[in-house]
Amino acid sequence: MAVLEIHKAGDPVLKKVCEPVKRIDKKVKRILKDMAETLYKTKNGIGLAAPQVGILQRIVVIDLQDGNGLLELINPVITKKEGSQVVGEGCLSVPNFEGEVERAVYVECEYTDASGKKQFIATEGLLAICLQHETDHLDGILFTDKAVTITLKAPED
Ligand SMILES: [Zn+2]
């Protein structure tokens, strides 16, 4: 396993549309492991999309740090969105900023898990927001592209 470098806003890799994963082979499983390790190394990260570590494939890892553990999503697609809310967001690729973004309240998401099984999530709350944020990354969209307000974060530490 390896901690990967997180690419920051301004890096063209973050603006690219990612390719779907065709086959879940050893390489994809390795990417999932490395992405999880990279996510857990961050301070407050709850999600990481493959382009953030320079990999242009439709792969996302999420751990809301709420005891539900790691979600590994291959080729996630949001198939339904309902409602609208404005929420505060940050991003590991835009470390010094936070912003308010309009997001759906409820989403349904289909994806393939690491064992190749098709999975389905219907959810609200933080997971719904995180799924929208991370699947945007796979299409080259950062929260700052959508934010209604962007503010400089107070320095931590
Ligand atoms: Zn992000």
mmCIF file of C-alpha atoms and ligand atoms in Angstrom:
data_model
loop_
_atom_site.group_PDB
_atom_site.id
_atom_site.type_symbol
_atom_site.label_atom_id
_atom_site.label_comp_id
_atom_site.label_asym_id
_atom_site.label_seq_id
_atom_site.Cartn_x
_atom_site.Cartn_y
_atom_site.Cartn_z
ATOM 1 C CA MET A 1 0.000 0.000 0.000
ATOM 2 C CA ALA A 2 1.068 3.551 -0.560
ATOM 3 C CA VAL A 3 -0.009 7.047 0.332
ATOM 4 C CA LEU A 4 -0.518 8.912 -2.933
ATOM 5 C CA GLU A 5 0.000 12.585 -3.665
ATOM 6 C CA ILE A 6 -3.234 14.596 -3.670
ATOM 7 C CA HIS A 7 -3.357 16.906 -6.671
ATOM 8 C CA LYS A 8 -4.474 20.458 -5.960
ATOM 9 C CA ALA A 9 -6.759 22.878 -7.814
ATOM 10 C CA GLY A 10 -5.016 24.265 -10.883
ATOM 11 C CA ASP A 11 -3.693 20.819 -11.834
ATOM 12 C CA PRO A 12 -5.266 19.899 -15.210
ATOM 13 C CA VAL A 13 -5.811 16.275 -14.095
ATOM 14 C CA LEU A 14 -8.707 17.537 -11.923
ATOM 15 C CA LYS A 15 -10.548 18.923 -14.964
ATOM 16 C CA LYS A 16 -10.583 15.683 -16.971
ATOM 17 C CA VAL A 17 -13.509 13.313 -17.439
ATOM 18 C CA CYS A 18 -12.546 9.887 -16.087
ATOM 19 C CA GLU A 19 -12.876 6.569 -17.922
ATOM 20 C CA PRO A 20 -15.131 3.821 -16.573
ATOM 21 C CA VAL A 21 -13.375 0.804 -15.047
ATOM 22 C CA LYS A 22 -13.795 -2.127 -17.437
ATOM 23 C CA ARG A 23 -12.385 -4.925 -15.328
ATOM 24 C CA ILE A 24 -11.769 -5.135 -11.593
ATOM 25 C CA ASP A 25 -8.289 -6.572 -11.641
ATOM 26 C CA LYS A 26 -5.378 -6.489 -9.206
ATOM 27 C CA LYS A 27 -4.463 -3.000 -10.374
ATOM 28 C CA VAL A 28 -7.902 -1.594 -9.552
ATOM 29 C CA LYS A 29 -7.871 -3.299 -6.133
ATOM 30 C CA ARG A 30 -4.451 -1.784 -5.480
ATOM 31 C CA ILE A 31 -5.767 1.675 -6.452
ATOM 32 C CA LEU A 32 -8.675 1.235 -3.986
ATOM 33 C CA LYS A 33 -6.279 0.271 -1.179
ATOM 34 C CA ASP A 34 -3.899 3.133 -1.921
ATOM 35 C CA MET A 35 -6.775 5.622 -2.127
ATOM 36 C CA ALA A 36 -8.139 4.442 1.239
ATOM 37 C CA GLU A 37 -4.709 4.757 2.815
ATOM 38 C CA THR A 38 -4.337 8.243 1.317
ATOM 39 C CA LEU A 39 -7.787 9.259 2.603
ATOM 40 C CA TYR A 40 -7.038 8.029 6.132
ATOM 41 C CA LYS A 41 -3.769 9.992 6.135
ATOM 42 C CA THR A 42 -5.670 13.265 5.646
ATOM 43 C CA LYS A 43 -6.896 15.320 8.539
ATOM 44 C CA ASN A 44 -10.636 15.610 7.929
ATOM 45 C CA GLY A 45 -11.124 13.886 4.593
ATOM 46 C CA ILE A 46 -14.299 11.844 4.155
ATOM 47 C CA GLY A 47 -14.015 11.108 0.449
ATOM 48 C CA LEU A 48 -11.465 10.839 -2.317
ATOM 49 C CA ALA A 49 -11.933 10.436 -6.069
ATOM 50 C CA ALA A 50 -9.285 8.833 -8.291
ATOM 51 C CA PRO A 51 -8.462 11.980 -10.335
ATOM 52 C CA GLN A 52 -7.419 13.634 -7.057
ATOM 53 C CA VAL A 53 -4.532 11.174 -6.955
ATOM 54 C CA GLY A 54 -3.875 11.546 -10.683
ATOM 55 C CA ILE A 55 -5.768 8.431 -11.827
ATOM 56 C CA LEU A 56 -8.346 9.075 -14.546
ATOM 57 C CA GLN A 57 -10.676 6.197 -13.710
ATOM 58 C CA ARG A 58 -14.162 6.248 -12.195
ATOM 59 C CA ILE A 59 -13.180 5.141 -8.680
ATOM 60 C CA VAL A 60 -14.180 6.745 -5.342
ATOM 61 C CA VAL A 61 -13.574 5.904 -1.683
ATOM 62 C CA ILE A 62 -15.714 7.357 1.113
ATOM 63 C CA ASP A 63 -15.535 7.024 4.876
ATOM 64 C CA LEU A 64 -17.754 9.436 6.769
ATOM 65 C CA GLN A 65 -15.885 8.528 9.990
ATOM 66 C CA ASP A 66 -19.254 7.637 11.534
ATOM 67 C CA GLY A 67 -18.457 4.018 12.255
ATOM 68 C CA ASN A 68 -19.931 2.679 9.007
ATOM 69 C CA GLY A 69 -16.488 2.080 7.556
ATOM 70 C CA LEU A 70 -15.099 2.402 4.074
ATOM 71 C CA LEU A 71 -17.214 2.532 0.936
ATOM 72 C CA GLU A 72 -15.379 1.551 -2.247
ATOM 73 C CA LEU A 73 -17.253 2.680 -5.342
ATOM 74 C CA ILE A 74 -16.341 1.673 -8.877
ATOM 75 C CA ASN A 75 -18.188 3.408 -11.730
ATOM 76 C CA PRO A 76 -20.662 5.167 -9.410
ATOM 77 C CA VAL A 77 -23.619 6.790 -11.161
ATOM 78 C CA ILE A 78 -26.215 8.967 -9.476
ATOM 79 C CA THR A 79 -29.469 7.720 -10.952
ATOM 80 C CA LYS A 80 -31.915 9.892 -9.036
ATOM 81 C CA LYS A 81 -31.793 13.246 -7.231
ATOM 82 C CA GLU A 82 -34.528 14.920 -5.221
ATOM 83 C CA GLY A 83 -34.801 18.210 -3.402
ATOM 84 C CA SER A 84 -32.344 21.037 -3.117
ATOM 85 C CA GLN A 85 -30.254 22.465 -0.296
ATOM 86 C CA VAL A 86 -27.261 24.751 0.043
ATOM 87 C CA VAL A 87 -24.491 23.097 2.053
ATOM 88 C CA GLY A 88 -21.002 23.989 3.204
ATOM 89 C CA GLU A 89 -18.257 21.954 1.540
ATOM 90 C CA GLY A 90 -14.528 21.620 1.391
ATOM 91 C CA CYS A 91 -12.211 19.479 -0.706
ATOM 92 C CA LEU A 92 -8.805 17.862 -0.195
ATOM 93 C CA SER A 93 -7.785 19.325 -3.570
ATOM 94 C CA VAL A 94 -8.801 22.853 -2.544
ATOM 95 C CA PRO A 95 -7.282 22.805 0.931
ATOM 96 C CA ASN A 96 -7.630 26.398 2.036
ATOM 97 C CA PHE A 97 -11.160 27.144 0.938
ATOM 98 C CA GLU A 98 -14.702 26.266 1.814
ATOM 99 C CA GLY A 99 -17.851 27.118 -0.036
ATOM 100 C CA GLU A 100 -21.587 26.830 -0.184
ATOM 101 C CA VAL A 101 -22.861 24.548 -2.905
ATOM 102 C CA GLU A 102 -26.361 23.686 -4.048
ATOM 103 C CA ARG A 103 -26.905 19.934 -3.792
ATOM 104 C CA ALA A 104 -29.811 17.524 -3.981
ATOM 105 C CA VAL A 105 -31.136 16.372 -0.592
ATOM 106 C CA TYR A 106 -31.799 12.763 -1.615
ATOM 107 C CA VAL A 107 -29.825 10.696 -4.089
ATOM 108 C CA GLU A 108 -29.826 7.180 -5.431
ATOM 109 C CA CYS A 109 -26.506 5.806 -6.615
ATOM 110 C CA GLU A 110 -25.561 2.630 -8.458
ATOM 111 C CA TYR A 111 -22.008 1.352 -8.395
ATOM 112 C CA THR A 112 -19.882 -1.777 -8.492
ATOM 113 C CA ASP A 113 -18.059 -2.865 -5.347
ATOM 114 C CA ALA A 114 -14.508 -4.235 -5.151
ATOM 115 C CA SER A 115 -15.781 -7.806 -5.539
ATOM 116 C CA GLY A 116 -17.560 -6.910 -8.778
ATOM 117 C CA LYS A 117 -21.059 -6.910 -7.309
ATOM 118 C CA LYS A 118 -23.559 -4.269 -8.382
ATOM 119 C CA GLN A 119 -24.661 -2.165 -5.417
ATOM 120 C CA PHE A 120 -27.321 0.464 -4.788
ATOM 121 C CA ILE A 121 -27.468 3.285 -2.224
ATOM 122 C CA ALA A 122 -30.486 5.485 -1.471
ATOM 123 C CA THR A 123 -29.505 8.154 1.012
ATOM 124 C CA GLU A 124 -29.830 11.660 2.430
ATOM 125 C CA GLY A 125 -27.586 13.749 4.623
ATOM 126 C CA LEU A 126 -23.802 13.804 4.516
ATOM 127 C CA LEU A 127 -23.448 10.660 2.395
ATOM 128 C CA ALA A 128 -25.746 12.116 -0.289
ATOM 129 C CA ILE A 129 -23.655 15.294 -0.386
ATOM 130 C CA CYS A 130 -20.404 13.360 -0.465
ATOM 131 C CA LEU A 131 -21.621 11.139 -3.329
ATOM 132 C CA GLN A 132 -22.510 14.236 -5.369
ATOM 133 C CA HIS A 133 -19.166 15.900 -4.616
ATOM 134 C CA GLU A 134 -17.110 12.793 -5.473
ATOM 135 C CA THR A 135 -19.000 11.840 -8.644
ATOM 136 C CA ASP A 136 -18.519 15.457 -9.814
ATOM 137 C CA HIS A 137 -14.757 14.889 -9.524
ATOM 138 C CA LEU A 138 -15.073 11.996 -11.995
ATOM 139 C CA ASP A 139 -16.454 14.480 -14.527
ATOM 140 C CA GLY A 140 -13.744 17.058 -13.878
ATOM 141 C CA ILE A 141 -15.929 19.282 -11.697
ATOM 142 C CA LEU A 142 -14.707 20.817 -8.444
ATOM 143 C CA PHE A 143 -17.035 22.248 -5.785
ATOM 144 C CA THR A 144 -15.508 25.657 -6.522
ATOM 145 C CA ASP A 145 -16.970 25.419 -10.058
ATOM 146 C CA LYS A 146 -20.463 25.235 -8.550
ATOM 147 C CA ALA A 147 -20.158 27.148 -5.291
ATOM 148 C CA VAL A 148 -22.446 30.116 -4.661
ATOM 149 C CA THR A 149 -19.935 31.475 -2.153
ATOM 150 C CA ILE A 150 -16.258 30.635 -1.592
ATOM 151 C CA THR A 151 -14.388 31.723 1.514
ATOM 152 C CA LEU A 152 -10.835 31.377 2.746
ATOM 153 C CA LYS A 153 -10.737 28.977 5.681
ATOM 154 C CA ALA A 154 -9.323 30.023 9.008
ATOM 155 C CA PRO A 155 -5.878 28.415 9.298
ATOM 156 C CA GLU A 156 -5.764 25.162 11.271
ATOM 157 C CA ASP A 157 -3.085 24.024 13.726
HETATM 158 ZN ZN ZN B 1 -13.222 16.983 -3.484
#
